[in-house]
Tab-separated table of N, CA and C in Angstrom:
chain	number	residue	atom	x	y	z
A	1	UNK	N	10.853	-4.582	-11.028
A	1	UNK	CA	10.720	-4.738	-9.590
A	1	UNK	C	10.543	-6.203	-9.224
A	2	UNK	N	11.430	-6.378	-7.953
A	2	UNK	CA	10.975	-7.767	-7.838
A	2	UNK	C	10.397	-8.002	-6.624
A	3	UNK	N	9.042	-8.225	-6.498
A	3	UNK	CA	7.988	-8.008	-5.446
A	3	UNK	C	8.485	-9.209	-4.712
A	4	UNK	N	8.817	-10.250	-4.835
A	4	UNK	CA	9.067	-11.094	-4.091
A	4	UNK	C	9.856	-11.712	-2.907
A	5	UNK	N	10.993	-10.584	-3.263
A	5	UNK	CA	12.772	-11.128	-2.838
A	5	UNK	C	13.162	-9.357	-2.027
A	6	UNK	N	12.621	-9.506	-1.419
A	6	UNK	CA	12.582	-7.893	-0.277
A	6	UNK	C	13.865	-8.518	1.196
A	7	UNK	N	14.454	-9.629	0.892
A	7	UNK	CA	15.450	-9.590	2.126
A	7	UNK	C	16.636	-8.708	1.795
A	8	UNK	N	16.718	-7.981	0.787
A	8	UNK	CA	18.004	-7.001	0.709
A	8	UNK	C	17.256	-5.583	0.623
A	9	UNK	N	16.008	-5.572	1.291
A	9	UNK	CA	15.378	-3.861	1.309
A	9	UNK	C	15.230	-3.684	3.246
A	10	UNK	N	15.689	-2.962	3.617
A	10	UNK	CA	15.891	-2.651	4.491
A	10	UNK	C	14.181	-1.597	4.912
A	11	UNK	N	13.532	-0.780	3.942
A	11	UNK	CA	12.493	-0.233	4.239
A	11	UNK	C	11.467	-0.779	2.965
A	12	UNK	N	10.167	-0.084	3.372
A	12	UNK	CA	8.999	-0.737	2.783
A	12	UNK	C	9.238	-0.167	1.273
A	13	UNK	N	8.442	-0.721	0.183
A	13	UNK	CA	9.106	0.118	-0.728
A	13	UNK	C	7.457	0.245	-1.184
A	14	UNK	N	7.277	2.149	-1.223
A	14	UNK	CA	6.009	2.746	-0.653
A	14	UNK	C	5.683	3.982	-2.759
A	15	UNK	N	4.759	3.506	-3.051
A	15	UNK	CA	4.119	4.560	-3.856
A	15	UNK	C	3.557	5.617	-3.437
A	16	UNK	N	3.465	6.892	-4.012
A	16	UNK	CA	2.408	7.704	-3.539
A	16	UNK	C	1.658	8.291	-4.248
A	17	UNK	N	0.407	8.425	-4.356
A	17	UNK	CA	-0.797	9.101	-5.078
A	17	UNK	C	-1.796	9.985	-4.621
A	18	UNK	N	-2.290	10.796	-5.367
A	18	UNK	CA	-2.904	11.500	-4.824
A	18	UNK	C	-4.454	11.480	-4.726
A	19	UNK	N	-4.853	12.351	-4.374
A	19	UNK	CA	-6.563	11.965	-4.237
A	19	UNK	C	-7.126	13.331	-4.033
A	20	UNK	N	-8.548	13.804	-4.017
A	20	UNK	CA	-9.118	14.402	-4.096
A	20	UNK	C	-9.935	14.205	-2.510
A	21	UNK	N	-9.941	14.909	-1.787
A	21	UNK	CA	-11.706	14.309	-0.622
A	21	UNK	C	-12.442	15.233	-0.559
A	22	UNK	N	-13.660	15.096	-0.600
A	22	UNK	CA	-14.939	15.702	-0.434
A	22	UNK	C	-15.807	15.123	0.366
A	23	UNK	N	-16.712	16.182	1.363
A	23	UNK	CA	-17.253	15.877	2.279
A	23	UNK	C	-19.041	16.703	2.154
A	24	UNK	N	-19.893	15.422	2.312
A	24	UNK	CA	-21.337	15.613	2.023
A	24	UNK	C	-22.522	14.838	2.971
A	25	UNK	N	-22.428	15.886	4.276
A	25	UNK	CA	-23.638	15.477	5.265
A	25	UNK	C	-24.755	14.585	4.702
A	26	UNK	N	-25.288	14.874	3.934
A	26	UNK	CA	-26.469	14.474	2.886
A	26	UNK	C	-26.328	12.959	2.380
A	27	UNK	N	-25.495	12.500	2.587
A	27	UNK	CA	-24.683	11.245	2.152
A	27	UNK	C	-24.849	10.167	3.144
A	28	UNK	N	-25.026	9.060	2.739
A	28	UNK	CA	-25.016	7.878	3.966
A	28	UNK	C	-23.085	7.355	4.252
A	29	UNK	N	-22.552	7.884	3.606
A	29	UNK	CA	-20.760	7.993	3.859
A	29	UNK	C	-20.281	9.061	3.094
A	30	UNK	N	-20.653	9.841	4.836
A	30	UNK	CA	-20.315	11.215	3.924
A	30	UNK	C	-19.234	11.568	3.367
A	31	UNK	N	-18.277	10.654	3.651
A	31	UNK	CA	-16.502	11.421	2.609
A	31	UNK	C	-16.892	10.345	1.708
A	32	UNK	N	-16.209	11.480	0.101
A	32	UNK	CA	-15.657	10.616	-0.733
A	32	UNK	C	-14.088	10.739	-1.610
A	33	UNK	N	-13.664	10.025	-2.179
A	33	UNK	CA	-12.523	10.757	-2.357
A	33	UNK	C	-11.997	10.267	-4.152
A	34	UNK	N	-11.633	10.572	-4.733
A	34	UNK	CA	-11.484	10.851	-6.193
A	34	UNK	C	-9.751	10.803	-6.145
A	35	UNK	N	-9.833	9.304	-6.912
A	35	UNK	CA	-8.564	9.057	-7.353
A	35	UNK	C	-7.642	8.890	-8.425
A	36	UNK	N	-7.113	9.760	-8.869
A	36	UNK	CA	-7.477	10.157	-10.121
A	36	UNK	C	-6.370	8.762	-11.040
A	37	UNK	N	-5.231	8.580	-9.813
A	37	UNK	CA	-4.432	7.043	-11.005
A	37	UNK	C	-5.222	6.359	-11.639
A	38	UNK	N	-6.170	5.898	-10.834
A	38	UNK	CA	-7.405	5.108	-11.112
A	38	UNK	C	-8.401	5.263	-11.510
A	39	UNK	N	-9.002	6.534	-11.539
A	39	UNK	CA	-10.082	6.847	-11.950
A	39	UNK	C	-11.600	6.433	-11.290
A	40	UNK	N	-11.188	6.496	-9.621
A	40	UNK	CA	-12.118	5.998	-8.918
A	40	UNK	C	-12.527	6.536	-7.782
A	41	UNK	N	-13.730	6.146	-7.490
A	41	UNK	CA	-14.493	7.456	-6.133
A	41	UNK	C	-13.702	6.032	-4.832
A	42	UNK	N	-14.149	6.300	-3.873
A	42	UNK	CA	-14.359	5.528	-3.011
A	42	UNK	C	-14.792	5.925	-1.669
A	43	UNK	N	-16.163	5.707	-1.099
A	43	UNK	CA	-16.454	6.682	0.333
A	43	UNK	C	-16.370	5.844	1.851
A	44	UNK	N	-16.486	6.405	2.463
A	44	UNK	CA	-16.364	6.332	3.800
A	44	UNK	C	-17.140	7.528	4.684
A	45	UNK	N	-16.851	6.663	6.204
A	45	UNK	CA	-17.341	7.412	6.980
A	45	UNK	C	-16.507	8.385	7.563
A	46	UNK	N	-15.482	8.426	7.586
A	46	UNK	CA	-14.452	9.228	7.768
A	46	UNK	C	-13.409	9.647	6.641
A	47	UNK	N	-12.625	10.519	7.623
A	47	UNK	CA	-11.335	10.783	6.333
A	47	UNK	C	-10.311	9.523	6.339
A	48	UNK	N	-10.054	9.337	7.639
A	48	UNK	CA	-9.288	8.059	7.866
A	48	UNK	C	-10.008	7.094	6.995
A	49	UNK	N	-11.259	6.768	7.384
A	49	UNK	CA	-12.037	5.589	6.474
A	49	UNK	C	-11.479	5.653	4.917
A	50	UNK	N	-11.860	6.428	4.546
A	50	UNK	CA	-11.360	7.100	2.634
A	50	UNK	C	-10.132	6.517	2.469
A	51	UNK	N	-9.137	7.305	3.303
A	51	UNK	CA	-7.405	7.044	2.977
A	51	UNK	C	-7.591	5.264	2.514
A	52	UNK	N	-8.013	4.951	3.553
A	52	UNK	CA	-7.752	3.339	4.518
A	52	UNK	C	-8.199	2.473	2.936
A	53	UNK	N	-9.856	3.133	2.617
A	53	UNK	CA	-10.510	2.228	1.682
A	53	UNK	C	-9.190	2.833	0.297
A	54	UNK	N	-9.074	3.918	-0.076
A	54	UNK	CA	-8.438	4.090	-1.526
A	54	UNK	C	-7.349	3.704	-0.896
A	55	UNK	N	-6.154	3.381	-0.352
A	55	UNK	CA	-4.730	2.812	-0.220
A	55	UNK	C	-5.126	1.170	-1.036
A	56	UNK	N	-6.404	0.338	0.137
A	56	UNK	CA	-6.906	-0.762	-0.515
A	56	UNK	C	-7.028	-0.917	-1.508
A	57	UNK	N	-7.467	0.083	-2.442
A	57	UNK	CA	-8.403	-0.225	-3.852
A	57	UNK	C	-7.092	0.098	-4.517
A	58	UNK	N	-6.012	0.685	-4.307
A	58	UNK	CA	-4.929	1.099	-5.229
A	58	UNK	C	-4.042	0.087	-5.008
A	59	UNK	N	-3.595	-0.712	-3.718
A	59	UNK	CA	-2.796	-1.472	-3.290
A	59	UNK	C	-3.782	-2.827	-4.559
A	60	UNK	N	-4.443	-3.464	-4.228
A	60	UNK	CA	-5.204	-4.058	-5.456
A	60	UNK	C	-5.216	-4.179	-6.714
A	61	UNK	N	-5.714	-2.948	-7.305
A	61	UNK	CA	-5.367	-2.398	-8.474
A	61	UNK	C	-3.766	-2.496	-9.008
A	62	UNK	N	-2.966	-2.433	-8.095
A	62	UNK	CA	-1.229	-2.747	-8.983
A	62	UNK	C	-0.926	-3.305	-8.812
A	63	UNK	N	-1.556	-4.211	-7.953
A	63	UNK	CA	-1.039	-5.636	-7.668
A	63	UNK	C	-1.574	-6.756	-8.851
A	64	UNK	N	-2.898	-6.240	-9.400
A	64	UNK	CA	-3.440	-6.728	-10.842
A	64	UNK	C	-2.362	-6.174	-11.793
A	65	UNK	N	-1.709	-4.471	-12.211
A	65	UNK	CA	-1.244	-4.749	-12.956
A	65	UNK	C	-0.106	-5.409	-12.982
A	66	UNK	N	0.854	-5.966	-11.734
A	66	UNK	CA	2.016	-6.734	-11.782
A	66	UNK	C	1.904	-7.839	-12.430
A	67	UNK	N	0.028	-8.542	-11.948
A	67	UNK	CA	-0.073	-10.150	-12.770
A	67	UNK	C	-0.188	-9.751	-14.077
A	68	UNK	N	-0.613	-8.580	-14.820
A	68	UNK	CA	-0.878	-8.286	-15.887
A	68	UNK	C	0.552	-8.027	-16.903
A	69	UNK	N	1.459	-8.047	-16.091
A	69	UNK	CA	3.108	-7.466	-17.219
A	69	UNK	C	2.539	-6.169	-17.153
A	70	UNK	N	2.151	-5.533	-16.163
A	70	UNK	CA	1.626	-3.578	-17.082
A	70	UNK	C	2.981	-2.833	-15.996
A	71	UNK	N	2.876	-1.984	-16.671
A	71	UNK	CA	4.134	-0.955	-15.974
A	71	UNK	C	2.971	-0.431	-14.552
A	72	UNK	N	3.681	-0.239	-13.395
A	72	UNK	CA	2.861	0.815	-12.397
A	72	UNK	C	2.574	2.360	-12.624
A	73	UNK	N	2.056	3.093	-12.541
A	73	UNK	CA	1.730	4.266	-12.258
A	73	UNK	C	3.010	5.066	-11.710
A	74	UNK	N	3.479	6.155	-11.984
A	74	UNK	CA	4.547	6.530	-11.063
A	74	UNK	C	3.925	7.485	-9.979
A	75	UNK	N	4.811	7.522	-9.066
A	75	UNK	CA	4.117	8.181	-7.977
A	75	UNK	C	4.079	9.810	-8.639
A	76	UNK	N	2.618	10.445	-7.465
A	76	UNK	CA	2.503	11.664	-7.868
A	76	UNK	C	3.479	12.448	-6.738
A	77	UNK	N	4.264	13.862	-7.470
A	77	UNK	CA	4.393	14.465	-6.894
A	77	UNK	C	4.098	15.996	-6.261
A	78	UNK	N	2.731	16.017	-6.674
A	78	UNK	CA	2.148	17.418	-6.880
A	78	UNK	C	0.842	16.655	-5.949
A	79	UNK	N	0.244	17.757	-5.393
A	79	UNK	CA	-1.050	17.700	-5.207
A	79	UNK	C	-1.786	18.019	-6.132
A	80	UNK	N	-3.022	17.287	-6.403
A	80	UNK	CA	-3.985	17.698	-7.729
A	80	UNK	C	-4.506	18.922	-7.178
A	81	UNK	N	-5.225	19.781	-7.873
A	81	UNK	CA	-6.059	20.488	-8.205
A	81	UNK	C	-7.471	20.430	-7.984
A	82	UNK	N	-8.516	20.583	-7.164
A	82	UNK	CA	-9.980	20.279	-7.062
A	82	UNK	C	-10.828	21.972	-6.759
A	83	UNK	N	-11.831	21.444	-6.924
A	83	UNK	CA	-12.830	22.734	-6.195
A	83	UNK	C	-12.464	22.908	-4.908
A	84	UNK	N	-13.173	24.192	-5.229
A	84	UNK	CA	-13.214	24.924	-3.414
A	84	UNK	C	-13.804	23.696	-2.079
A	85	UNK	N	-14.434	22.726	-2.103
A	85	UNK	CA	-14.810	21.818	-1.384
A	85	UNK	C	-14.041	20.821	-1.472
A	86	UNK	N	-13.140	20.309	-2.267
A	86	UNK	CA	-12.122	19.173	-1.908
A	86	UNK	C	-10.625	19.463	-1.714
A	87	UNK	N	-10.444	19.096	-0.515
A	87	UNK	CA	-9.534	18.738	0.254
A	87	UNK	C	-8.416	17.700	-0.622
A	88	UNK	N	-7.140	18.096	-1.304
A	88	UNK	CA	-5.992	17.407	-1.637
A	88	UNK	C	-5.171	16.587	-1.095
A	89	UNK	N	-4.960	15.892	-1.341
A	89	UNK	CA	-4.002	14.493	-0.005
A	89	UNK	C	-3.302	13.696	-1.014
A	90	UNK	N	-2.686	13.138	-0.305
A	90	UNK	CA	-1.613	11.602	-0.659
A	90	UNK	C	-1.660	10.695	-0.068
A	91	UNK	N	-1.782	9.675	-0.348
A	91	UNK	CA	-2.201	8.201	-0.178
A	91	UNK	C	-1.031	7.561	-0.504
A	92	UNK	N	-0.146	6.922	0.525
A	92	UNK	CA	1.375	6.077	0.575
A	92	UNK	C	0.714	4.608	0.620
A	93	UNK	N	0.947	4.186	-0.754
A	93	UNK	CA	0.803	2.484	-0.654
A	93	UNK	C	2.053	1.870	-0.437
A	94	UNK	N	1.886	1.140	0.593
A	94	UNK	CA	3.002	0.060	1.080
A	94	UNK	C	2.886	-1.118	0.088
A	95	UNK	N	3.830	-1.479	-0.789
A	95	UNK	CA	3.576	-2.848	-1.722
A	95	UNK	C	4.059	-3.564	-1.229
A	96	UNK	N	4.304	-3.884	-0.133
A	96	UNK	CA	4.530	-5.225	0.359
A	96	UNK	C	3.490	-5.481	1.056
A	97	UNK	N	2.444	-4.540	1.357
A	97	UNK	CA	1.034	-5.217	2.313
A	97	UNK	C	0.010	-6.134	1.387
A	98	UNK	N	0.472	-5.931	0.106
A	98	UNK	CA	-0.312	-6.488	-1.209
A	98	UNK	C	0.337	-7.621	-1.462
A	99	UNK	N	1.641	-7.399	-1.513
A	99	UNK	CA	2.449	-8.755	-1.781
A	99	UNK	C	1.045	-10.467	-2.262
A	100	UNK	N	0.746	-10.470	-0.951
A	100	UNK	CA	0.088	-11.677	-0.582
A	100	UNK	C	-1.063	-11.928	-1.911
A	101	UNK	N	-1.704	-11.037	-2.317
A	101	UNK	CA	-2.982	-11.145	-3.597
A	101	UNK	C	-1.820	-11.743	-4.634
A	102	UNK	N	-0.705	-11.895	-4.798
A	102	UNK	CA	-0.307	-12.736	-5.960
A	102	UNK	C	0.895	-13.294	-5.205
A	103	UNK	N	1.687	-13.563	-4.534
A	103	UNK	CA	2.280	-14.702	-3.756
A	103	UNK	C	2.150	-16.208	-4.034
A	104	UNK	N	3.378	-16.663	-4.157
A	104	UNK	CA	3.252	-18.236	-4.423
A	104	UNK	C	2.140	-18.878	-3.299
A	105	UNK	N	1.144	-19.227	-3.208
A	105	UNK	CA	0.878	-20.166	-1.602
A	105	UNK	C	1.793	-21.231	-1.666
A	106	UNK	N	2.453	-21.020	-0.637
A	106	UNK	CA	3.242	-22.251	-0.273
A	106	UNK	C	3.125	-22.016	1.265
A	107	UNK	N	3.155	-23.609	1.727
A	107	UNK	CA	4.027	-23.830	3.009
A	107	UNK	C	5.321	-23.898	2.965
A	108	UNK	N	5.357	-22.438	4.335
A	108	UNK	CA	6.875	-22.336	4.472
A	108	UNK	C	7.448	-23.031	5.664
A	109	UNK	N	8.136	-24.162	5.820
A	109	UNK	CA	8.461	-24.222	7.050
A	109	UNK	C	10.280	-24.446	7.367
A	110	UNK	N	10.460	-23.586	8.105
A	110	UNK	CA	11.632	-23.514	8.936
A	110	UNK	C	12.191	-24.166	10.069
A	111	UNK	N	13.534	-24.043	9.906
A	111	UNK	CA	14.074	-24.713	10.734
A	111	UNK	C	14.642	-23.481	11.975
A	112	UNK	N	14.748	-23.578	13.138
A	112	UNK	CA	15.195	-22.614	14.389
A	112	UNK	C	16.035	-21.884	13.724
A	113	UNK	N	17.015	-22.706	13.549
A	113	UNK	CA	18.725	-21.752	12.763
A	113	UNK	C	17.990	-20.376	11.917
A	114	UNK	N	16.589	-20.901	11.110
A	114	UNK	CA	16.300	-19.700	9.989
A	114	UNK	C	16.613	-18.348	10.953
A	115	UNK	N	16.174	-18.186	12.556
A	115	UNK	CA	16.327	-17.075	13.221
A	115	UNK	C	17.350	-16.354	12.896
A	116	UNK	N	18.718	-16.753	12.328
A	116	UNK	CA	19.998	-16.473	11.983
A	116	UNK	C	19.718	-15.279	11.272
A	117	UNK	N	18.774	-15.514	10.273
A	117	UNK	CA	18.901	-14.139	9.178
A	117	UNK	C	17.154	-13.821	9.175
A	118	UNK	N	17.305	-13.052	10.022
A	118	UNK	CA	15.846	-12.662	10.241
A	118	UNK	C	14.609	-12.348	9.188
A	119	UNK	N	15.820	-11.190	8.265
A	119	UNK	CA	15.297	-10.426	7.641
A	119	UNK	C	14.853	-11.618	6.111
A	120	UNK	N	15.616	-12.404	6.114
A	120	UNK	CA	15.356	-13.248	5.168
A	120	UNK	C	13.668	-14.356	5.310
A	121	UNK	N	13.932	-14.488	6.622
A	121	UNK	CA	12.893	-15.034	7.202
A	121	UNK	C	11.513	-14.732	7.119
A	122	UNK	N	11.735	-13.143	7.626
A	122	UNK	CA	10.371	-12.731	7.699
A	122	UNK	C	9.912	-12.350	6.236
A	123	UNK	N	10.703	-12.417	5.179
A	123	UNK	CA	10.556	-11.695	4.059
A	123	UNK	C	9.212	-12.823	3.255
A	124	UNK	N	8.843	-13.820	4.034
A	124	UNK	CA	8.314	-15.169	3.172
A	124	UNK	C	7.106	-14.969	4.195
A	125	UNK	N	6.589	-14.021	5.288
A	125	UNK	CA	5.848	-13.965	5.912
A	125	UNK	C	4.701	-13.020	5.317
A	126	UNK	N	3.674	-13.760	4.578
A	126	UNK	CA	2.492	-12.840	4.241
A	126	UNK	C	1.312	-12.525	4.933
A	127	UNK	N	0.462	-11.788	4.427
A	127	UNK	CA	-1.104	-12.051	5.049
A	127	UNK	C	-1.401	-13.235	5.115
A	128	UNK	N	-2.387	-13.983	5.551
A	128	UNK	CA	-2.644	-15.196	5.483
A	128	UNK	C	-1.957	-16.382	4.792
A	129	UNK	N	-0.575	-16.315	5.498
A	129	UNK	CA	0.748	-16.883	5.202
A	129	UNK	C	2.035	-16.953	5.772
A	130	UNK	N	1.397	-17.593	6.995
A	130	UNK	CA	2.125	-17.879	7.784
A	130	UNK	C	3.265	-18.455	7.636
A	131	UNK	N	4.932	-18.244	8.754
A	131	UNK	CA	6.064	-19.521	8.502
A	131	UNK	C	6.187	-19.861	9.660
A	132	UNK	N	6.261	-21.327	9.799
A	132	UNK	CA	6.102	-22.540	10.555
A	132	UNK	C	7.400	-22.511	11.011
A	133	UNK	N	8.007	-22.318	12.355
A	133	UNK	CA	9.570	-23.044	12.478
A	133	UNK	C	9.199	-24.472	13.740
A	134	UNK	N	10.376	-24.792	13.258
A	134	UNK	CA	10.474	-26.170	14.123
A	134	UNK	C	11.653	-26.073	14.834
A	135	UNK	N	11.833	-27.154	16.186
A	135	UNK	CA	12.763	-26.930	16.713
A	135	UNK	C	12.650	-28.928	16.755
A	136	UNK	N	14.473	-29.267	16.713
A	136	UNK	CA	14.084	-30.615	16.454
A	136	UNK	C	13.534	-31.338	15.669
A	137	UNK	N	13.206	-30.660	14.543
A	137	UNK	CA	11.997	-31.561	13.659
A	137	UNK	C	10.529	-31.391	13.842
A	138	UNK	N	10.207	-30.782	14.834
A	138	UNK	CA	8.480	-30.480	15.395
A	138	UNK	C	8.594	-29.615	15.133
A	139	UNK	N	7.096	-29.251	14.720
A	139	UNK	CA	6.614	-27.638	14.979
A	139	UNK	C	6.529	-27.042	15.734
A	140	UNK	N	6.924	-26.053	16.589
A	140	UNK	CA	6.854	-25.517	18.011
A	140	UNK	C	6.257	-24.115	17.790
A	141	UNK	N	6.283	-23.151	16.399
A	141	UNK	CA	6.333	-22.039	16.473
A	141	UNK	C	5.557	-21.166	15.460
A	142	UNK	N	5.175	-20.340	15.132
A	142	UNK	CA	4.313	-19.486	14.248
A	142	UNK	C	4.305	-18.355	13.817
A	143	UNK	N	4.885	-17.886	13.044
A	143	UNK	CA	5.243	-16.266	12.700
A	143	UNK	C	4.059	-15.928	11.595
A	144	UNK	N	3.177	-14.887	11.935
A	144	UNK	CA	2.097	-14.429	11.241
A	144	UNK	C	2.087	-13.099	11.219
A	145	UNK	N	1.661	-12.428	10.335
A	145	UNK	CA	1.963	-10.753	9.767
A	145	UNK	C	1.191	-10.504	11.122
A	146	UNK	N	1.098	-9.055	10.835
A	146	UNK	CA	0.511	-8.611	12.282
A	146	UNK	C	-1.234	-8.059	11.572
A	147	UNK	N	-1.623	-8.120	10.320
A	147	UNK	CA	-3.167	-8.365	10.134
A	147	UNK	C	-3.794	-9.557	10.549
A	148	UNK	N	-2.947	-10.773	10.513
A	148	UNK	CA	-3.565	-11.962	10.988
A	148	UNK	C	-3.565	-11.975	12.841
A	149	UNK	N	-2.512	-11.674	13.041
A	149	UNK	CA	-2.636	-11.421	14.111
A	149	UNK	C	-3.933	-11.091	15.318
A	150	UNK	N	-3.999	-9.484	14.454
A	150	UNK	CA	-5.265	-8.860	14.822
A	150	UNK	C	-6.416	-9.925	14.479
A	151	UNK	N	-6.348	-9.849	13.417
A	151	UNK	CA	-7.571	-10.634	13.511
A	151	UNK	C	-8.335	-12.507	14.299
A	152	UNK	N	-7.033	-12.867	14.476
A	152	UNK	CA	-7.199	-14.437	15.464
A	152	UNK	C	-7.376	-13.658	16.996
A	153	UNK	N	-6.969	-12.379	17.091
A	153	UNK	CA	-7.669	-11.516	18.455
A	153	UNK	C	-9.044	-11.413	18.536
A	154	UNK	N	-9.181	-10.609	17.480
A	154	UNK	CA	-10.899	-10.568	17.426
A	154	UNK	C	-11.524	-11.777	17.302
A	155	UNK	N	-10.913	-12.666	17.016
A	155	UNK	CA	-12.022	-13.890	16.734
A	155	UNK	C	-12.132	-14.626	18.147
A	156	UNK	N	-11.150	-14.689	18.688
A	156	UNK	CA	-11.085	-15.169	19.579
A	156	UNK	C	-11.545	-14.539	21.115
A	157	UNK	N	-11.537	-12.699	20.693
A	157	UNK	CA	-12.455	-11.934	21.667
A	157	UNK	C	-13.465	-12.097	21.467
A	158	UNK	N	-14.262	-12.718	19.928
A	158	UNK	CA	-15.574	-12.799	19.900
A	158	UNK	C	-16.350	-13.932	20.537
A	159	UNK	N	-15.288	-15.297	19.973
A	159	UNK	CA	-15.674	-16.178	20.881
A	159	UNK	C	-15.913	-16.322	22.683
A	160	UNK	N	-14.734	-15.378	22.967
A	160	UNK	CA	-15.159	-15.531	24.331
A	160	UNK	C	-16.016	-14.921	25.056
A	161	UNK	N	-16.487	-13.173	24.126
A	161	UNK	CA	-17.961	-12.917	24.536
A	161	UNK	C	-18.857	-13.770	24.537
A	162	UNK	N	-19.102	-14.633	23.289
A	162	UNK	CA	-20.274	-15.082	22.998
A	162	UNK	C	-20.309	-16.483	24.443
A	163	UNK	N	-18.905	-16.903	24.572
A	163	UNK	CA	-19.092	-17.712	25.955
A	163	UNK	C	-19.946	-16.800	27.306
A	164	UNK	N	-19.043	-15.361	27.535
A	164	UNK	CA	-19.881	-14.996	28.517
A	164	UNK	C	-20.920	-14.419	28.705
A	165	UNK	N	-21.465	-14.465	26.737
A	165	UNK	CA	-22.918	-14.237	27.268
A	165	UNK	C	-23.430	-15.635	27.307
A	166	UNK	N	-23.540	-16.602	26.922
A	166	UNK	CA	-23.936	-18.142	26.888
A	166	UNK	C	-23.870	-18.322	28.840
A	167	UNK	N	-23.095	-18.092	29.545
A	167	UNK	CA	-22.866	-18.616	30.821
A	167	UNK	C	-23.960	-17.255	31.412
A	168	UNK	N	-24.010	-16.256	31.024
A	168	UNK	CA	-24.684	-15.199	32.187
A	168	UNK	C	-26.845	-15.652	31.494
A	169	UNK	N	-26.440	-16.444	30.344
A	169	UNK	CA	-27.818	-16.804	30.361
A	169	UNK	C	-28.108	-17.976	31.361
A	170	UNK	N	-26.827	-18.692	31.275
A	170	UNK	CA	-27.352	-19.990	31.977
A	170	UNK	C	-27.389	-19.636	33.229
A	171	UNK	N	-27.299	-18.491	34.166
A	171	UNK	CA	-27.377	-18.249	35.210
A	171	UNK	C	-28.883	-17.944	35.335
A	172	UNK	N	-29.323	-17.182	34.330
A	172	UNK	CA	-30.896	-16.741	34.755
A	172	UNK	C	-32.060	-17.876	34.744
């Protein structure tokens, strides 16, 4: 596989595994969920939470064995087997959301024309790895995954709470 060079894949190219979930009031996160590629619990406060955290811990996990030379896991196609209390599921890892944990860091920067071949373009666009285009020779422009995205939102919604609480003090 070549994790790197995705401008001739037209869709994500997605594993799937399975998992186990179990659910325990008694618990300070009450789901947990049992994965068996891995051999790992992982809990949450929800079911969504679970999926969200084991996609993470598996997206991770093969992204170590790629730096490692290890073969991946093949996807499951069965649901496992559990007790009467756990709930069977599948967990679709996207390997290109991992990409970035072993990615060259480089600055990428482009020229306008790159717009030409989009798909080539965006293919160099990671998590915290941004590509720079220029128009003229300047930088004018910024293409960032859409996790970074979100998150220069929140930071920047946080900052501007913390302005309007700073101004509704200086009123009192």
């Amino acid at each position: 596989m070549d994790f790197f060079n995705t401008a001739n894949s037209l869709a994500p190219q997605y594993l799937t595994y399975s998992g186990l979930i179990r659910h325990d009031e008694r618990e300070e996160l009450p789901y947990q969920m049992y994965i068996p590629v891995i051999d790992q619990n992982v809990a949450g406060t929800s079911i969504y939470d679970v999926l969200t955290r084991g996609r993470e811990m598996i997206g991770t996990l093969l992204m170590e064995r790629v730096m490692d030379h290890e073969d991946l896991p093949q996807s499951d196609e069965t649901l496992p087997t559990g007790d009467a209390d756990e709930m069977p599921t599948f967990i679709n890892v996207e390997l290109d959301r991992f990409k970035h944990l072993i990615a060259p860091k480089e600055t990428v920067i482009a020229p306008m024309s790159a717009l030409k071949a989009p798909k080539q373009l965006l293919s160099q666009v990671y998590d915290f790895q941004p590509v720079f285009i220029t128009e003229d020779g300047i930088g004018r422009y910024v293409i960032v995954s859409m996790k970074d995205y979100d998150m220069f939102q929140n930071a920047i919604g946080m900052v501007l709470d913390k302005q309007d609480i700073a101004d509704a003090l200086d009123d009192i």
